[in-house]
């Protein structure tokens, strides 16, 4: 049997129609929402991972492409998780090819969960020692998902104790109007603080009055309560 057909049959075992409406609400698929027209099968991510682990070493880019270019959200998640597992695999050793494939198909990485579970592990990891200009290009684009890729990918840099690219990209996105960017930037700033609170505080003291409220709340979530209140009241 064709391997992609077999994978689809394996995934179909986990299809749950009862989850579909929940996912459609959770991922905002109504007209005008960020995921308008996204289609769901109701498969949970842990179940997708089970199938990924079974097949990821056997799939080439043409197989992955078939799933990535699907209208089904879970198929795209499957494809991106396959890329992530392949990227980390010492047996394959094709990180550059996977990074390039990911970037070439970035328009299909088109929801926040697809980005959050894959972009730090592929885009971020690959760019740790490479030219990072593509992230600044994405941050300045008009595309919501590219902007989220830009900031979320920097989590790999934070884990490598490089905070400046995160904060520079956060600064670019400071006045963005979308709630998904507010949350992502605040989350990234908070993660900088987990590694280096002084660096985070220095950035916050310069920028917090310009931050959207949601971004600020996410950024300061783990700070001592009195300091949190000082930021929220603007009394720093």
CSV table of C-alpha atoms in Angstrom, one decimal:
chain,number,residue,atom,x,y,z
A,1,UNK,CA,0.0,0.0,0.0
A,2,UNK,CA,1.1,3.6,-0.7
A,3,UNK,CA,2.7,5.0,2.5
A,4,UNK,CA,0.7,8.2,2.5
A,5,UNK,CA,-2.6,6.2,2.1
A,6,UNK,CA,-1.5,4.0,5.0
A,7,UNK,CA,-0.8,7.0,7.1
A,8,UNK,CA,-4.2,8.5,6.4
A,9,UNK,CA,-5.8,5.3,7.4
A,10,UNK,CA,-3.8,5.2,10.6
A,11,UNK,CA,-4.8,8.8,11.4
A,12,UNK,CA,-8.4,8.1,10.6
A,13,UNK,CA,-8.6,5.7,13.5
A,14,UNK,CA,-8.2,8.7,15.8
A,15,UNK,CA,-10.7,10.9,14.1
A,16,UNK,CA,-13.4,12.1,16.5
A,17,UNK,CA,-16.3,14.0,15.2
A,18,UNK,CA,-17.1,15.2,18.7
A,19,UNK,CA,-13.9,17.2,18.8
A,20,UNK,CA,-14.5,19.0,15.5
A,21,UNK,CA,-16.8,21.7,16.7
A,22,UNK,CA,-14.6,22.3,19.8
A,23,UNK,CA,-11.5,22.8,17.7
A,24,UNK,CA,-13.4,25.1,15.3
A,25,UNK,CA,-14.3,27.3,18.2
A,26,UNK,CA,-10.9,27.1,19.9
A,27,UNK,CA,-9.0,28.0,16.7
A,28,UNK,CA,-11.4,30.8,15.6
A,29,UNK,CA,-12.7,29.5,12.3
A,30,UNK,CA,-15.7,31.9,11.9
A,31,UNK,CA,-15.7,34.4,9.0
A,32,UNK,CA,-13.3,37.2,9.7
A,33,UNK,CA,-11.4,35.2,12.4
A,34,UNK,CA,-7.7,34.3,12.0
A,35,UNK,CA,-8.4,30.6,11.0
A,36,UNK,CA,-11.4,31.2,8.8
A,37,UNK,CA,-12.0,28.1,6.6
A,38,UNK,CA,-9.5,25.9,8.5
A,39,UNK,CA,-10.9,22.3,8.5
A,40,UNK,CA,-10.6,19.8,11.3
A,41,UNK,CA,-10.8,16.0,11.7
A,42,UNK,CA,-10.9,16.0,15.5
A,43,UNK,CA,-7.6,14.2,16.0
A,44,UNK,CA,-5.7,15.0,19.2
A,45,UNK,CA,-2.0,16.0,18.9
A,46,UNK,CA,-0.7,13.1,21.1
A,47,UNK,CA,-2.4,10.7,18.7
A,48,UNK,CA,-0.9,12.5,15.7
A,49,UNK,CA,2.5,12.1,17.4
A,50,UNK,CA,2.0,8.4,17.6
A,51,UNK,CA,1.7,8.1,13.9
A,52,UNK,CA,4.6,10.6,13.3
A,53,UNK,CA,6.9,8.4,15.4
A,54,UNK,CA,5.9,5.3,13.4
A,55,UNK,CA,6.6,6.8,10.0
A,56,UNK,CA,8.9,9.8,10.2
A,57,UNK,CA,12.1,8.1,9.1
A,58,UNK,CA,10.4,6.7,6.0
A,59,UNK,CA,9.0,9.9,4.5
A,60,UNK,CA,10.6,12.1,1.9
A,61,UNK,CA,9.7,15.7,1.1
A,62,UNK,CA,7.1,14.7,-1.6
A,63,UNK,CA,5.3,12.6,1.0
A,64,UNK,CA,5.4,15.4,3.6
A,65,UNK,CA,4.3,17.9,1.0
A,66,UNK,CA,1.1,16.0,0.4
A,67,UNK,CA,0.1,16.3,4.0
A,68,UNK,CA,1.4,19.9,4.4
A,69,UNK,CA,-0.7,21.2,1.5
A,70,UNK,CA,-3.9,19.7,2.9
A,71,UNK,CA,-6.9,21.7,4.0
A,72,UNK,CA,-7.0,19.5,7.1
A,73,UNK,CA,-5.4,21.0,10.1
A,74,UNK,CA,-4.3,17.7,11.5
A,75,UNK,CA,-2.6,16.7,8.3
A,76,UNK,CA,-0.6,19.9,8.3
A,77,UNK,CA,0.3,19.2,12.0
A,78,UNK,CA,1.4,15.7,11.0
A,79,UNK,CA,3.7,17.0,8.2
A,80,UNK,CA,5.3,19.7,10.4
A,81,UNK,CA,5.9,17.3,13.3
A,82,UNK,CA,7.5,14.8,10.8
A,83,UNK,CA,9.8,17.6,9.8
A,84,UNK,CA,10.6,18.3,13.4
A,85,UNK,CA,11.4,14.7,14.2
A,86,UNK,CA,13.5,14.4,11.1
A,87,UNK,CA,15.3,17.6,11.9
A,88,UNK,CA,16.3,16.2,15.3
A,89,UNK,CA,17.2,12.7,13.9
A,90,UNK,CA,20.9,11.9,13.9
A,91,UNK,CA,20.1,9.2,11.3
A,92,UNK,CA,19.0,11.6,8.7
A,93,UNK,CA,21.4,14.6,9.1
A,94,UNK,CA,19.6,17.0,6.8
A,95,UNK,CA,18.9,20.0,8.9
A,96,UNK,CA,19.6,22.5,6.2
A,97,UNK,CA,17.3,20.8,3.7
A,98,UNK,CA,14.5,20.7,6.3
A,99,UNK,CA,14.9,24.3,7.2
A,100,UNK,CA,14.8,25.4,3.6
A,101,UNK,CA,11.7,23.2,2.9
A,102,UNK,CA,10.0,24.7,6.0
A,103,UNK,CA,10.7,28.3,4.8
A,104,UNK,CA,9.7,27.5,1.2
A,105,UNK,CA,6.3,26.2,2.5
A,106,UNK,CA,5.8,28.8,5.2
A,107,UNK,CA,2.4,29.8,3.9
A,108,UNK,CA,1.1,26.4,5.0
A,109,UNK,CA,2.4,26.9,8.6
A,110,UNK,CA,-0.8,28.9,9.2
A,111,UNK,CA,-2.1,28.6,12.7
A,112,UNK,CA,-0.5,29.3,16.1
A,113,UNK,CA,-0.3,25.7,17.3
A,114,UNK,CA,1.5,24.6,14.0
A,115,UNK,CA,4.0,27.4,14.6
A,116,UNK,CA,4.5,27.0,18.3
A,117,UNK,CA,5.3,23.3,18.3
A,118,UNK,CA,7.7,23.4,15.3
A,119,UNK,CA,9.3,26.8,14.5
A,120,UNK,CA,11.6,26.9,17.5
A,121,UNK,CA,12.8,23.4,16.8
A,122,UNK,CA,13.5,23.9,13.1
A,123,UNK,CA,13.7,27.6,12.2
A,124,UNK,CA,15.1,28.8,15.6
A,125,UNK,CA,17.5,25.9,16.1
A,126,UNK,CA,18.9,26.2,12.5
A,127,UNK,CA,19.4,30.0,12.8
A,128,UNK,CA,21.3,29.9,16.1
A,129,UNK,CA,24.6,30.1,14.3
A,130,UNK,CA,23.2,31.5,11.0
A,131,UNK,CA,22.1,34.9,9.5
A,132,UNK,CA,18.9,35.7,11.3
A,133,UNK,CA,17.7,38.4,8.8
A,134,UNK,CA,14.8,36.3,7.6
A,135,UNK,CA,13.2,36.6,11.1
A,136,UNK,CA,13.4,40.4,10.9
A,137,UNK,CA,11.8,40.2,7.4
A,138,UNK,CA,9.0,38.1,8.8
A,139,UNK,CA,8.5,40.4,11.8
A,140,UNK,CA,8.1,43.4,9.4
A,141,UNK,CA,5.7,41.5,7.1
A,142,UNK,CA,1.9,42.0,7.0
A,143,UNK,CA,1.4,38.3,7.5
A,144,UNK,CA,0.2,37.3,11.0
A,145,UNK,CA,1.7,33.8,10.9
A,146,UNK,CA,5.1,35.0,9.6
A,147,UNK,CA,5.2,37.5,12.5
A,148,UNK,CA,4.4,34.8,15.0
A,149,UNK,CA,7.1,32.5,13.4
A,150,UNK,CA,9.6,35.4,13.8
A,151,UNK,CA,9.1,35.8,17.6
A,152,UNK,CA,8.4,32.1,18.5
A,153,UNK,CA,11.5,30.9,16.7
A,154,UNK,CA,13.6,33.0,19.0
A,155,UNK,CA,12.8,30.6,21.9
A,156,UNK,CA,15.7,28.5,20.6
A,157,UNK,CA,18.0,31.6,21.0
A,158,UNK,CA,16.8,32.2,24.5
A,159,UNK,CA,17.6,28.6,25.4
A,160,UNK,CA,21.0,29.3,24.0
A,161,UNK,CA,21.4,32.4,26.2
A,162,UNK,CA,21.0,34.8,23.2
A,163,UNK,CA,18.3,37.3,24.2
A,164,UNK,CA,19.0,40.3,22.0
A,165,UNK,CA,17.3,39.0,18.8
A,166,UNK,CA,14.2,38.2,20.9
A,167,UNK,CA,14.1,41.7,22.3
A,168,UNK,CA,14.8,43.4,19.0
A,169,UNK,CA,12.0,41.4,17.3
A,170,UNK,CA,9.7,42.1,20.3
A,171,UNK,CA,10.4,45.8,19.7
A,172,UNK,CA,9.4,45.6,16.1
A,173,UNK,CA,6.2,43.9,17.1
A,174,UNK,CA,5.4,46.2,20.0
A,175,UNK,CA,2.6,48.1,18.2
A,176,UNK,CA,1.2,45.1,16.4
A,177,UNK,CA,-2.6,45.0,16.6
A,178,UNK,CA,-3.3,41.3,16.8
A,179,UNK,CA,-3.9,39.5,20.1
A,180,UNK,CA,-2.0,36.4,19.0
A,181,UNK,CA,1.1,38.6,18.5
A,182,UNK,CA,0.6,40.3,21.9
A,183,UNK,CA,0.5,36.9,23.6
A,184,UNK,CA,3.5,35.5,21.7
A,185,UNK,CA,5.7,38.6,22.3
A,186,UNK,CA,4.8,38.7,26.0
A,187,UNK,CA,5.5,35.0,26.3
A,188,UNK,CA,8.9,35.5,24.7
A,189,UNK,CA,9.8,38.4,27.0
A,190,UNK,CA,8.8,36.3,30.0
A,191,UNK,CA,11.0,33.5,28.8
A,192,UNK,CA,14.0,35.9,28.6
A,193,UNK,CA,13.2,36.8,32.2
A,194,UNK,CA,13.4,33.1,33.3
A,195,UNK,CA,17.0,33.0,32.0
A,196,UNK,CA,18.1,36.6,32.7
A,197,UNK,CA,15.7,38.7,34.8
A,198,UNK,CA,17.9,41.8,34.7
A,199,UNK,CA,17.9,41.8,30.9
A,200,UNK,CA,14.1,41.5,30.8
A,201,UNK,CA,13.6,44.2,33.4
A,202,UNK,CA,15.9,46.6,31.5
A,203,UNK,CA,13.8,46.0,28.4
A,204,UNK,CA,10.5,46.4,30.2
A,205,UNK,CA,11.5,49.6,31.9
A,206,UNK,CA,12.2,51.1,28.5
A,207,UNK,CA,9.2,49.7,26.7
A,208,UNK,CA,6.4,48.7,29.0
A,209,UNK,CA,4.3,51.9,28.6
A,210,UNK,CA,4.1,51.3,24.9
A,211,UNK,CA,3.0,47.6,25.2
A,212,UNK,CA,-0.5,46.4,24.6
A,213,UNK,CA,-2.0,45.3,27.9
A,214,UNK,CA,-2.1,41.6,27.0
A,215,UNK,CA,1.5,41.7,26.0
A,216,UNK,CA,2.5,43.3,29.3
A,217,UNK,CA,0.5,40.9,31.4
A,218,UNK,CA,2.1,37.9,29.7
A,219,UNK,CA,5.5,39.4,30.1
A,220,UNK,CA,5.3,40.2,33.8
A,221,UNK,CA,3.3,37.1,34.8
A,222,UNK,CA,6.1,35.5,36.9
A,223,UNK,CA,7.4,38.7,38.6
A,224,UNK,CA,6.8,39.4,42.3
A,225,UNK,CA,3.3,40.7,42.8
A,226,UNK,CA,4.3,44.3,43.9
A,227,UNK,CA,6.5,44.7,40.9
A,228,UNK,CA,3.7,43.4,38.6
A,229,UNK,CA,1.3,45.9,40.0
A,230,UNK,CA,3.8,48.7,39.6
A,231,UNK,CA,4.1,47.9,35.9
A,232,UNK,CA,0.3,47.6,35.5
A,233,UNK,CA,-0.2,51.0,37.2
A,234,UNK,CA,2.7,52.6,35.3
A,235,UNK,CA,4.6,53.6,38.4
A,236,UNK,CA,8.0,52.1,37.6
